[in-house]
Short mmCIF file of C-alpha atoms and ligand atoms in Angstrom, two decimals:
data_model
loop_
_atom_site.label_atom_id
_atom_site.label_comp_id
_atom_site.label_asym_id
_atom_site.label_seq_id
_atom_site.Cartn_x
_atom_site.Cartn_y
_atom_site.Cartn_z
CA UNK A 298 28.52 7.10 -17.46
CA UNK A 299 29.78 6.98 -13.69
CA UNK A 300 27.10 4.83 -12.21
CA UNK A 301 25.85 6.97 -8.91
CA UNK A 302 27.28 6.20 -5.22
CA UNK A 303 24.92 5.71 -2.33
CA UNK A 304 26.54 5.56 1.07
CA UNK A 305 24.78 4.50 4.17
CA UNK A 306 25.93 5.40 7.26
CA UNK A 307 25.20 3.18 10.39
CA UNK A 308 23.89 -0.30 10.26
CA UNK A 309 21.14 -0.04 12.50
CA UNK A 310 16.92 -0.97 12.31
CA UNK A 311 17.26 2.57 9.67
CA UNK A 312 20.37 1.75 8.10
CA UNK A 313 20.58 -1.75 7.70
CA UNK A 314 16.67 -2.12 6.14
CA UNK A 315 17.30 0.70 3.91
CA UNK A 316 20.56 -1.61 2.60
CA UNK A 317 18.42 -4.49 2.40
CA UNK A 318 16.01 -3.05 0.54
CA UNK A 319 18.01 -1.28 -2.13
CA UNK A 320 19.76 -4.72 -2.73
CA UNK A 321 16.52 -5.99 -3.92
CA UNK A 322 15.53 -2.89 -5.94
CA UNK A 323 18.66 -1.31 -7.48
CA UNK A 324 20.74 -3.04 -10.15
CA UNK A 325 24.07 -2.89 -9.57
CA UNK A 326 24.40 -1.65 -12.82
CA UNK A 327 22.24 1.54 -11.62
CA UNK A 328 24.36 2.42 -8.72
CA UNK A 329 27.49 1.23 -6.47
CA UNK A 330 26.14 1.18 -2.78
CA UNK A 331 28.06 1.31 0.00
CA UNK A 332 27.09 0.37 3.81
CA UNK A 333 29.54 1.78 6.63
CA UNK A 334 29.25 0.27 10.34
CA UNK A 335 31.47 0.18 13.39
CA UNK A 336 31.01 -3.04 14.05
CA UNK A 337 30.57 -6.40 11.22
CA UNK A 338 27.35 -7.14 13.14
CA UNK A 339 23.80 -5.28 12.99
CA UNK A 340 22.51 -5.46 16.46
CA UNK A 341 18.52 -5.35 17.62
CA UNK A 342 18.97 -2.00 19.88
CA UNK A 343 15.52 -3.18 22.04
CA UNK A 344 17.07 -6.23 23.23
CA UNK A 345 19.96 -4.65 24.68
CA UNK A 346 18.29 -4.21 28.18
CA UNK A 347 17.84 -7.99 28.24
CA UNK A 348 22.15 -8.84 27.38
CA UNK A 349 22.70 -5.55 30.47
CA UNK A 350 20.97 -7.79 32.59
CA UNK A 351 21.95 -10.99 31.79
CA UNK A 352 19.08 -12.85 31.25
CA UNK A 353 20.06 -13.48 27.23
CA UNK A 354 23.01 -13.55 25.86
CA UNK A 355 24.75 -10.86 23.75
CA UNK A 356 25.34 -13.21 20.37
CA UNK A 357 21.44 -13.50 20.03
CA UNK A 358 21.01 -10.16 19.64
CA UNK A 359 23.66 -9.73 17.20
CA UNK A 360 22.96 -10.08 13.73
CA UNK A 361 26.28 -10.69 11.15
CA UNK A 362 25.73 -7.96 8.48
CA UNK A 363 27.17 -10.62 5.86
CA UNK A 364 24.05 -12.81 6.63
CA UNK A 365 21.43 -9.75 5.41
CA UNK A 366 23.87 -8.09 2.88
CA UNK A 367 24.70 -9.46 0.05
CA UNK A 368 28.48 -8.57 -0.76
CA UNK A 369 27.97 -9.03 -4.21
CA UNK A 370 25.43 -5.86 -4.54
CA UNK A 371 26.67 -3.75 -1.10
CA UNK A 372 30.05 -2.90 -0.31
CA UNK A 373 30.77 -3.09 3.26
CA UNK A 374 33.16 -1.24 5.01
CA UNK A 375 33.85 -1.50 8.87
CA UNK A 376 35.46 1.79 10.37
CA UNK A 377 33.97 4.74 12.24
CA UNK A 378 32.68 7.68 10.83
CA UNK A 379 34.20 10.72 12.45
CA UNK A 380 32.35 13.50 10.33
CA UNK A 381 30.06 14.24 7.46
CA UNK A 382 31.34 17.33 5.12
CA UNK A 383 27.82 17.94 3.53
CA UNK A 384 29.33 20.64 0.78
CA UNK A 385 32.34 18.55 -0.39
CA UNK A 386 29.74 15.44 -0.79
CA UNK A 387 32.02 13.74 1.57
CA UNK A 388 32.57 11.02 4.84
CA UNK A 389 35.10 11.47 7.18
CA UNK A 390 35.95 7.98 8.43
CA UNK A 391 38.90 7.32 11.26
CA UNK A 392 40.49 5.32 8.71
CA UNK A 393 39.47 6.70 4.82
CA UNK A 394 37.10 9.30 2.63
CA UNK A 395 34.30 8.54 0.89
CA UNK A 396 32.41 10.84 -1.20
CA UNK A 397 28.87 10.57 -2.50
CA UNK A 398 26.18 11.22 -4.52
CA UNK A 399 23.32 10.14 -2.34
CA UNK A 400 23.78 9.40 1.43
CA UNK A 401 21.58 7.72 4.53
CA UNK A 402 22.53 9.01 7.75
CA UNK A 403 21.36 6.17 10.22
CA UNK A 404 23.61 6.82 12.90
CA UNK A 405 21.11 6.22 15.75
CA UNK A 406 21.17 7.69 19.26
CA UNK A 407 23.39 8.33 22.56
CA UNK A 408 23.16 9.03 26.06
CA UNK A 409 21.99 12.84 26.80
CA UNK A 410 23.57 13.47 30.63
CA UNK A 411 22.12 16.79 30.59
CA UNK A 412 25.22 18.25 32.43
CA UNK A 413 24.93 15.92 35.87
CA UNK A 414 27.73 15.97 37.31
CA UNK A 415 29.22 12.45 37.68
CA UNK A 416 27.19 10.56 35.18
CA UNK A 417 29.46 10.47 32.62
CA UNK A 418 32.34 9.67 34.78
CA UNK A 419 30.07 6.98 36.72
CA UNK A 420 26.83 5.48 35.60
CA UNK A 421 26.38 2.75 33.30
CA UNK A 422 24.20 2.98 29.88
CA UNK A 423 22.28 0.89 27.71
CA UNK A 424 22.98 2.30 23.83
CA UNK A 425 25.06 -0.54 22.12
CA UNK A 426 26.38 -4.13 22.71
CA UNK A 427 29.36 -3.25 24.46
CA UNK A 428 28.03 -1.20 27.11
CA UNK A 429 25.00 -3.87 27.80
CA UNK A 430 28.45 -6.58 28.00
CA UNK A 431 30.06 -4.23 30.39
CA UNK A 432 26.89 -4.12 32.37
CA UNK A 433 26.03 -7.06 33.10
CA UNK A 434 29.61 -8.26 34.05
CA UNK A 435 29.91 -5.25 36.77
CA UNK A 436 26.92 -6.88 38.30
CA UNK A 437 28.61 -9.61 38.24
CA UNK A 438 31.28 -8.36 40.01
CA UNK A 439 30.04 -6.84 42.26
CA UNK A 440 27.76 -9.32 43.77
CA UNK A 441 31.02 -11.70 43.65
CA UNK A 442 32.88 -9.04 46.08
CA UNK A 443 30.55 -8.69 48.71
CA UNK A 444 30.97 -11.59 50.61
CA UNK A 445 34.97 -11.20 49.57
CA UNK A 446 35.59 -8.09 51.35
CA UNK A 447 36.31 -7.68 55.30
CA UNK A 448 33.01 -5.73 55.45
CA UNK A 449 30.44 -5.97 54.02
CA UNK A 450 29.23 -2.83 51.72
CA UNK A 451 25.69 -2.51 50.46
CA UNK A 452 26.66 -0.49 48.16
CA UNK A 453 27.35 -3.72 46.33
CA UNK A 454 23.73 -4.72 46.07
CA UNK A 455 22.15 -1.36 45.64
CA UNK A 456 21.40 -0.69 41.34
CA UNK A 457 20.02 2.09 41.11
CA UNK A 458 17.88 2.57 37.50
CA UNK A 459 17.69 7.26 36.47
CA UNK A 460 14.79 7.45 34.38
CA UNK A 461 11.52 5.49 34.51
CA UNK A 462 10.65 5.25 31.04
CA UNK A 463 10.51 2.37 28.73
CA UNK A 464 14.51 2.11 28.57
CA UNK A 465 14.29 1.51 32.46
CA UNK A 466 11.45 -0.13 33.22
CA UNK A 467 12.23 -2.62 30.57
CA UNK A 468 15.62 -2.65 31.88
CA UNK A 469 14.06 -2.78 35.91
CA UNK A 470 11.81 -5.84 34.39
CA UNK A 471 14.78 -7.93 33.28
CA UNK A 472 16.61 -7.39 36.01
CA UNK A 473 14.62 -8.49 38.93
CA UNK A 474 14.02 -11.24 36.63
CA UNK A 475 17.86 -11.68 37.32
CA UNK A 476 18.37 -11.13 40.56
CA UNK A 477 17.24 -14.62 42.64
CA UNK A 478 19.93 -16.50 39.82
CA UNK A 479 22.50 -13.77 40.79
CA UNK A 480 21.62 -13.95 44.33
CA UNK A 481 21.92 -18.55 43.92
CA UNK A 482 25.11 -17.73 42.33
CA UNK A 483 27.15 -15.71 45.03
CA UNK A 484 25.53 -16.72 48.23
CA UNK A 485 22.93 -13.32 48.89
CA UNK A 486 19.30 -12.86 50.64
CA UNK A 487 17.45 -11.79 48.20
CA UNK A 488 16.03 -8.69 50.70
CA UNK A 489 19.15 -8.07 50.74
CA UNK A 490 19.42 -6.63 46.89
CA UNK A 491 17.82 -3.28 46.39
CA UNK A 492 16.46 -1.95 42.42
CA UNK A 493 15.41 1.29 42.83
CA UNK A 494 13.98 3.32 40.12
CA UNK A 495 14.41 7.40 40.35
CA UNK A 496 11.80 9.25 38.60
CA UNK A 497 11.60 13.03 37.90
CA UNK A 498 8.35 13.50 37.47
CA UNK A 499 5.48 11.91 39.29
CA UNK A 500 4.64 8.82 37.27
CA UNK A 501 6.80 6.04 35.26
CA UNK A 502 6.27 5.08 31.68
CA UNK A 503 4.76 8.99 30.46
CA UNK A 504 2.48 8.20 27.38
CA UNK A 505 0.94 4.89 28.77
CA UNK A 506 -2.64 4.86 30.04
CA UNK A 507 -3.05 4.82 33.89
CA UNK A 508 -4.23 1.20 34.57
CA UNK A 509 -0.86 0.03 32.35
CA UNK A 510 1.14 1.81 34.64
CA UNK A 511 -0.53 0.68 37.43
CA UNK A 512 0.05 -2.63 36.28
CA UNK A 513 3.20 -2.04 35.94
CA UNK A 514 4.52 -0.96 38.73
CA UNK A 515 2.67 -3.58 40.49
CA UNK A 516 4.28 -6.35 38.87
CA UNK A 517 7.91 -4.75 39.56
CA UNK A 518 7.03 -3.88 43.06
CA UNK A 519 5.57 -7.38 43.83
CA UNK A 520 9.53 -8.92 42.33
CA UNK A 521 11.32 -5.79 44.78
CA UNK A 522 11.60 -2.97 42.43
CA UNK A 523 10.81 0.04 44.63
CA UNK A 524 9.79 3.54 42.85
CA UNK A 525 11.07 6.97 43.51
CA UNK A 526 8.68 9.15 41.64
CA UNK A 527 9.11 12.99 41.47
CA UNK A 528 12.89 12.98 42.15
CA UNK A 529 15.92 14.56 40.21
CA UNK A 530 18.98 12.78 40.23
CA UNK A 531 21.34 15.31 41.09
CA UNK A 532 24.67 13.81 41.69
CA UNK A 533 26.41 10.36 40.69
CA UNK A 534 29.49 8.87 42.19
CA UNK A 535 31.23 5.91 41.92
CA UNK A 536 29.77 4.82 45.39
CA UNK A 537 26.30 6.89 45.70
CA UNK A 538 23.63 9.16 44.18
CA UNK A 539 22.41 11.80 45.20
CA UNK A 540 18.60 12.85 44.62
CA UNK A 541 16.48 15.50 45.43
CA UNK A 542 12.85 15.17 46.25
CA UNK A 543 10.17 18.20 48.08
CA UNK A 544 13.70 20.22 48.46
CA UNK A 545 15.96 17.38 50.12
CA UNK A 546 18.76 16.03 49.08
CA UNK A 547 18.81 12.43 49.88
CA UNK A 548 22.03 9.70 49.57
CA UNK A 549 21.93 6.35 48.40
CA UNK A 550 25.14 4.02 48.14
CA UNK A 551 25.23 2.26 45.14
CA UNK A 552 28.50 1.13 42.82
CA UNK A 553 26.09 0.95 40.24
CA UNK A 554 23.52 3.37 38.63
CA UNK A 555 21.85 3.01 35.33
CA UNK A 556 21.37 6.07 33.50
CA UNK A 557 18.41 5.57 31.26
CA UNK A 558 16.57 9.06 31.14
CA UNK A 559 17.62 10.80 28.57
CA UNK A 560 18.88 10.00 24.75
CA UNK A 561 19.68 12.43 21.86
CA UNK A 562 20.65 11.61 17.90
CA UNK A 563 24.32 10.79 17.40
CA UNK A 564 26.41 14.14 17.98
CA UNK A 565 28.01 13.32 14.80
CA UNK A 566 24.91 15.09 12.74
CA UNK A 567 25.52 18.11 14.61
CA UNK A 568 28.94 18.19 14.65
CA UNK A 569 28.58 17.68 11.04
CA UNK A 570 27.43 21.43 10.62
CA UNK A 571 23.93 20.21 9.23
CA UNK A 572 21.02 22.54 10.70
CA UNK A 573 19.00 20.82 13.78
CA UNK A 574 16.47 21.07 16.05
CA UNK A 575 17.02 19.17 19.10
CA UNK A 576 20.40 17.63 17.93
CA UNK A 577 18.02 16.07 15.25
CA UNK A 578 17.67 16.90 11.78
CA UNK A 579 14.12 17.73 10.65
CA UNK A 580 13.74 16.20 7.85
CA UNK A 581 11.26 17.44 5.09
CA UNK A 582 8.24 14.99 4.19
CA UNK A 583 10.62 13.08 2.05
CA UNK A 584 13.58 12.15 4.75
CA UNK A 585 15.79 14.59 3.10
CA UNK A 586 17.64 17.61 5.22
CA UNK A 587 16.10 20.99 4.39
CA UNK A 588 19.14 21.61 3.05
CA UNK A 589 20.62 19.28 0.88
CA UNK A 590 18.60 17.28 -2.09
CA UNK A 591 21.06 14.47 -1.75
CA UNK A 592 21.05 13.52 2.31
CA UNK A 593 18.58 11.43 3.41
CA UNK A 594 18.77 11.36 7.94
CA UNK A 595 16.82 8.22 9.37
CA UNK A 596 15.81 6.86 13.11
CA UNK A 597 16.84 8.35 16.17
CA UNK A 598 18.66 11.05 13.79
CA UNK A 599 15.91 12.15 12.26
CA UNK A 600 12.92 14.74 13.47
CA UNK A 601 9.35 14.05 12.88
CA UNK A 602 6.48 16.11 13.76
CA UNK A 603 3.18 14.40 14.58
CA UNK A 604 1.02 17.16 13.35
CA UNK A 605 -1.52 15.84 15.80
CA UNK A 606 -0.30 16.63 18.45
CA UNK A 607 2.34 19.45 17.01
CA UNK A 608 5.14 17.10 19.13
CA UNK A 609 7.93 15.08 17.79
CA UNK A 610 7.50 11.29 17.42
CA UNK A 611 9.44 9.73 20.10
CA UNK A 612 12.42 7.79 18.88
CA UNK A 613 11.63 4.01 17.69
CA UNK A 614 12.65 1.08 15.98
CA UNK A 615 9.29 1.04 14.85
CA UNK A 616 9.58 4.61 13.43
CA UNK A 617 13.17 3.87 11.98
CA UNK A 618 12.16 0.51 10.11
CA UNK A 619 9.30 2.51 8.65
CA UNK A 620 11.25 5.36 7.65
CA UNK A 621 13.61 2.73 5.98
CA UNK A 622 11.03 1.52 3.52
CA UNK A 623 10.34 5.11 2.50
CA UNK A 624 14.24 6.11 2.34
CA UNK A 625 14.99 3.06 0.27
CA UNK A 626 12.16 3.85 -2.25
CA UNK A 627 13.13 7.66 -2.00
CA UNK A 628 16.71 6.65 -2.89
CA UNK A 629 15.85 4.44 -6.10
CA UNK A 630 13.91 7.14 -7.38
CA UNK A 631 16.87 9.52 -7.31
CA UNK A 632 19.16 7.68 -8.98
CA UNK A 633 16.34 6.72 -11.39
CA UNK A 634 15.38 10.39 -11.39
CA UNK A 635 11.72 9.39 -10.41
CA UNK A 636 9.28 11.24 -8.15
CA UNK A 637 10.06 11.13 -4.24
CA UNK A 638 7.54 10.29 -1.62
CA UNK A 639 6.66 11.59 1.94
CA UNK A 640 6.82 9.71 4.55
CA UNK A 641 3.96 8.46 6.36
CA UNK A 642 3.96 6.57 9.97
CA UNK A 643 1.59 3.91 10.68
CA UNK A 644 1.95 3.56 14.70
CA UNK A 645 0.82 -0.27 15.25
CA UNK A 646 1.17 0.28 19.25
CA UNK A 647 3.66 0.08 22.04
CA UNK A 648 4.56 -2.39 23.68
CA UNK A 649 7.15 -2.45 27.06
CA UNK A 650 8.19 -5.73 28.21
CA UNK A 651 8.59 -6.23 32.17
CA UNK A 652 10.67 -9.51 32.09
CA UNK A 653 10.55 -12.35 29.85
CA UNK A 654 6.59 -13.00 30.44
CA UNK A 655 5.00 -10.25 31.25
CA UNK A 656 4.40 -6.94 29.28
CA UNK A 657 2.02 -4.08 29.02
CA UNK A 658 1.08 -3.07 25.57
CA UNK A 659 -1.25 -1.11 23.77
CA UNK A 660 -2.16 -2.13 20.01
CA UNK A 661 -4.47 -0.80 17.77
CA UNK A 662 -6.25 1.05 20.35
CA UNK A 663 -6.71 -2.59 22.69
CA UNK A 664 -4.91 -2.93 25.90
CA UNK A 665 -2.71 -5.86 26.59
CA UNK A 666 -1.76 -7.31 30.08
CA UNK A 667 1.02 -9.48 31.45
CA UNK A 668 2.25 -12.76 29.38
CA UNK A 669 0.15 -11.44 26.33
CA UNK A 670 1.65 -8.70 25.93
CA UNK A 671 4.66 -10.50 26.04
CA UNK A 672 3.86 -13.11 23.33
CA UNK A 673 3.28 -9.70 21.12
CA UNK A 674 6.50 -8.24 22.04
CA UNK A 675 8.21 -11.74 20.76
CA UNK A 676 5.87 -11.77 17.78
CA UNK A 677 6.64 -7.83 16.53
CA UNK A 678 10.11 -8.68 17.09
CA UNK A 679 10.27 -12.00 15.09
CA UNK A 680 8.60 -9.93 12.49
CA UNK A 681 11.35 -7.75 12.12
CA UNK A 682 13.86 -10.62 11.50
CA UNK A 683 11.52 -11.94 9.01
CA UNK A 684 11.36 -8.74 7.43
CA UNK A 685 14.69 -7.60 7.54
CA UNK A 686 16.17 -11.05 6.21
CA UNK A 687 13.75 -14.06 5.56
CA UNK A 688 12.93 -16.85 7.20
CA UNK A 689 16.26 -18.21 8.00
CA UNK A 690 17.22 -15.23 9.54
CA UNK A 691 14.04 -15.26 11.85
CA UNK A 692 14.89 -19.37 12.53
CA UNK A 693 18.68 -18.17 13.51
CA UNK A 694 17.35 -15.11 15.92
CA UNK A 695 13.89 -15.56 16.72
CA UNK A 696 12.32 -15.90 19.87
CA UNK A 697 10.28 -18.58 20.38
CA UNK A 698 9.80 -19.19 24.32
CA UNK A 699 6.41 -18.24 24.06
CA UNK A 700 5.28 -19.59 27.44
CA UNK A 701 7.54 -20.23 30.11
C1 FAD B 35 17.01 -0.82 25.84
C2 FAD B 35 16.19 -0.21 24.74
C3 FAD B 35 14.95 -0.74 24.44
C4 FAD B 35 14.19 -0.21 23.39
N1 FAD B 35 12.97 -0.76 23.12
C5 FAD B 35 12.27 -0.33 22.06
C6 FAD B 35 11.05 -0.98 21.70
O1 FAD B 35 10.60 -1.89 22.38
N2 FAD B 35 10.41 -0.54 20.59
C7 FAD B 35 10.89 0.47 19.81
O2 FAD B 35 10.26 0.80 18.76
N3 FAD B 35 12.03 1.13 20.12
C8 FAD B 35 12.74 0.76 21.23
N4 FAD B 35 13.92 1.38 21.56
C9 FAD B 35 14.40 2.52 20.72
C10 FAD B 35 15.09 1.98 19.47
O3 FAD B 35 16.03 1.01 19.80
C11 FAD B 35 15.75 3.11 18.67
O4 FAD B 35 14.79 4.08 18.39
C12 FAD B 35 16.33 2.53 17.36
O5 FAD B 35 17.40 1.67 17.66
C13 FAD B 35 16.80 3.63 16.41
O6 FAD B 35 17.24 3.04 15.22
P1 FAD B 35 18.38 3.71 14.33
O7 FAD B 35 18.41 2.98 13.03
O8 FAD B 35 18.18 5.19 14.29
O9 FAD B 35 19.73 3.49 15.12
P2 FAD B 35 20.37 2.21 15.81
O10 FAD B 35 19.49 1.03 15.67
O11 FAD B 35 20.77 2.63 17.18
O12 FAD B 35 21.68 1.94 14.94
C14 FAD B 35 22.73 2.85 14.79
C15 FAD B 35 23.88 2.12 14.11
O13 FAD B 35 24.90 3.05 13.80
C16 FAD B 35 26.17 2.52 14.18
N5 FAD B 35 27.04 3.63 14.49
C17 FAD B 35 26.85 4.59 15.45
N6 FAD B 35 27.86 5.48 15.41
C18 FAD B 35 28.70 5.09 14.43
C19 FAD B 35 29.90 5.63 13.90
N7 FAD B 35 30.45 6.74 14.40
N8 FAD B 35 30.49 4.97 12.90
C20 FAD B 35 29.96 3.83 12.37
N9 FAD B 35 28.80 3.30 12.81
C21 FAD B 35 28.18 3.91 13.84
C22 FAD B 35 25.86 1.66 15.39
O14 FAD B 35 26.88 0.70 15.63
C23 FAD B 35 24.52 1.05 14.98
O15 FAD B 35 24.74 -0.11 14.23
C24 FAD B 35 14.69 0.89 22.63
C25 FAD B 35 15.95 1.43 22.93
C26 FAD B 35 16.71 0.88 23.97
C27 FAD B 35 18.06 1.46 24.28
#
């Protein structure tokens, strides 16, 4: 009998556990698997902020998909997948086809511009490896030029951060942890560097309790992060932005804006013709679409209701590795033609780092403060790596600079 084919799409926190964990629970008598990514590394999304600004570097936050996978049980192919045709049971890939019985969408997230004019054409993003690398070399740059140039532009020296929610006020954390090496490096005041944070509505980090948001923006302001809160970036160029707060329209130059307020699931999903809310598929209790047994949809993809509050769960790593364990045992079943499960989140906390020491977090219902909330961060994410692949893996990637 043709032994089943499971394809996963995307190699991501969703993607890459569910591969890991079939490899431990299928036979590969039971079923050929297959894995497809863009790239032959797996690469820890919430670190990304910290390669954009420099302050680690880009290889520790990739993870080599050979090191997790074992080619022996998951077939690995590296292209890009262009389309899903859900009634043909088929991939579209920019180099092949695949068809399959069962597939994982994992396909993660992308920037949502909501239409601004200029911020596709201008501002910088935080959603993979390559755009963090592109990042932090334009600040680079651009710190390098301004004492090059006949005048003077502050422009130069003027990042400006859209969107103060965890992306960028992890992002605004890192970064003024960045700025005094930057400003060594090429020669600049400090004062004379400007991170500005533009905020529609009228406090950063939404969800967080007051007094971590206080805290917060406290410790940013105190390193020279200033706040605009209850503005709309209206306008990016590739020299300014223009915001509008109590009905004015106010300027700022910058050759660099960060555009960190807005994500959606991967276009790809919708484009694929299956039905969404939000760009998202919701799923049913079991990961699957409503309308197709044999698609499972995972992470940022996917849409979860919290019947608590009747809202969607915000889109995490945390949520996607969970979903993973679920998917994977979902998946067995199928080809085993056992009974499926529903999902069920277990929200540990959340945890925004401001820098390298210092944090805010909230975990199982206890508020956390400055460098212990950054030892957590470390510790949930060394957990990961431990989960994902072992204790070698955690020894290769982990982070260990507890207290420094
Ligand atoms: C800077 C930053 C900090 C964050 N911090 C946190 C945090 O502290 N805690 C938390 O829980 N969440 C955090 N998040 C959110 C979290 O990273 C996402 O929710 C999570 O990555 C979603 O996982 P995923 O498996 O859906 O997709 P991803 O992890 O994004 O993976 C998607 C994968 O699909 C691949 N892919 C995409 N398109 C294609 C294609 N066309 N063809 C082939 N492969 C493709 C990508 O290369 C990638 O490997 C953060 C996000 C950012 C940007």
């Amino acid at each position: 009998m043709k032994k089943p084919h499971i394809v996963i799409l995307g190699a991501g926190y969703g993607g890459m556990m569910t591969a890991a964990k079939l490899q431990k629970t299928l036979h590969p008598s039971e079923a050929v698997i297959t894995l497809v990514n863009k790239n032959d590394y797996h690469y820890q999304t919430t670190w990304l902020h910290e390669n954009a600004a420099g302050t680690l570097h880009h290889d520790r936050t990739k993870i080599k998909i050979k090191d997790v996978i074992d080619s022996n049980k998951v077939n690995v192919i590296l292209d890009e997948v262009i389309c899903v045709k859900p009634e043909e049971k088929m991939v579209k890939l920019s180099n092949d086809e695949l068809k399959y019985d069962v597939l994982v969408i994992g396909l993660g997230f992308e920037a949502a511009t909501f239409g601004i004019p200029g911020l596709n054409e201008h501002a910088f993003t935080i959603d993979n490896i390559n755009s963090a690398r592109v990042l932090r070399e334009h600040l680079d740059y651009n710190f390098a030029c301004y004492h090059h140039e006949m005048e003077t532009n502050d422009a130069r020296l003027n990042i400006v951060i859209g969107g103060g929610g965890f992306t960028g006020i992890e992002f605004a954390g890192e970064l003024a942890n960045r700025i005094p090496q930057l400003c060594e490096e090429y020669d600049i005041e400090k004062t004379q560097v400007r991170i500005i944070v533009v905020e529609g509505a009228s406090t950063i980090l939404p969800g967080f309790d007051e007094r971590l948001v206080d805290y917060a923006m406290n410790s940013l302001e105190s390193r020279g992060v200033e706040f605009i809160n209850g503005a709309m970036l209206k306008e990016c160029k590739n020299d300014s932005i223009v915001y509008e707060k109590d009905g004015k329209q106010i300027e700022i130059p910058t050759m660099t804006t960060i555009w960190a307020a807005g994500v959606r699931a991967n276009s790809i999903v919708e484009r694929s013709g299956f039905e969404t809310n939000r760009g998202k598929v919701e799923v049913r209790g079991d990961m699957r679409t409503p309308d197709h047994d044999e698609v499972f949809v995972i992470g940022d993809c996917a849409l979860i209701i919290n019947e608590e509050t009747g809202r969607p769960f915000p889109p995490t790593a945390q949520i996607a590795i969970q979903q993973a364990e679920t998917v994977a045992s979902n998946v067995k079943e199928k080809v085993r033609g056992g009974k499926l499960k529903s999902f069920v989140p277990h929200l540990q906390g959340t945890i925004a780092s401001l820098g390298n020491d210092d944090g805010i977090a909230e975990v199982l219902g206890h508020q956390l403060f400055g460098w212990k909330a950054a030892v957590m961060k470390k510790v949930s994410d060394n957990r990961y790596l431990l989960k994902l692949g072992g204790i070698g893996l955690l020894m290769k990637k982990g982070k260990f600079n507890f207290f420094h």
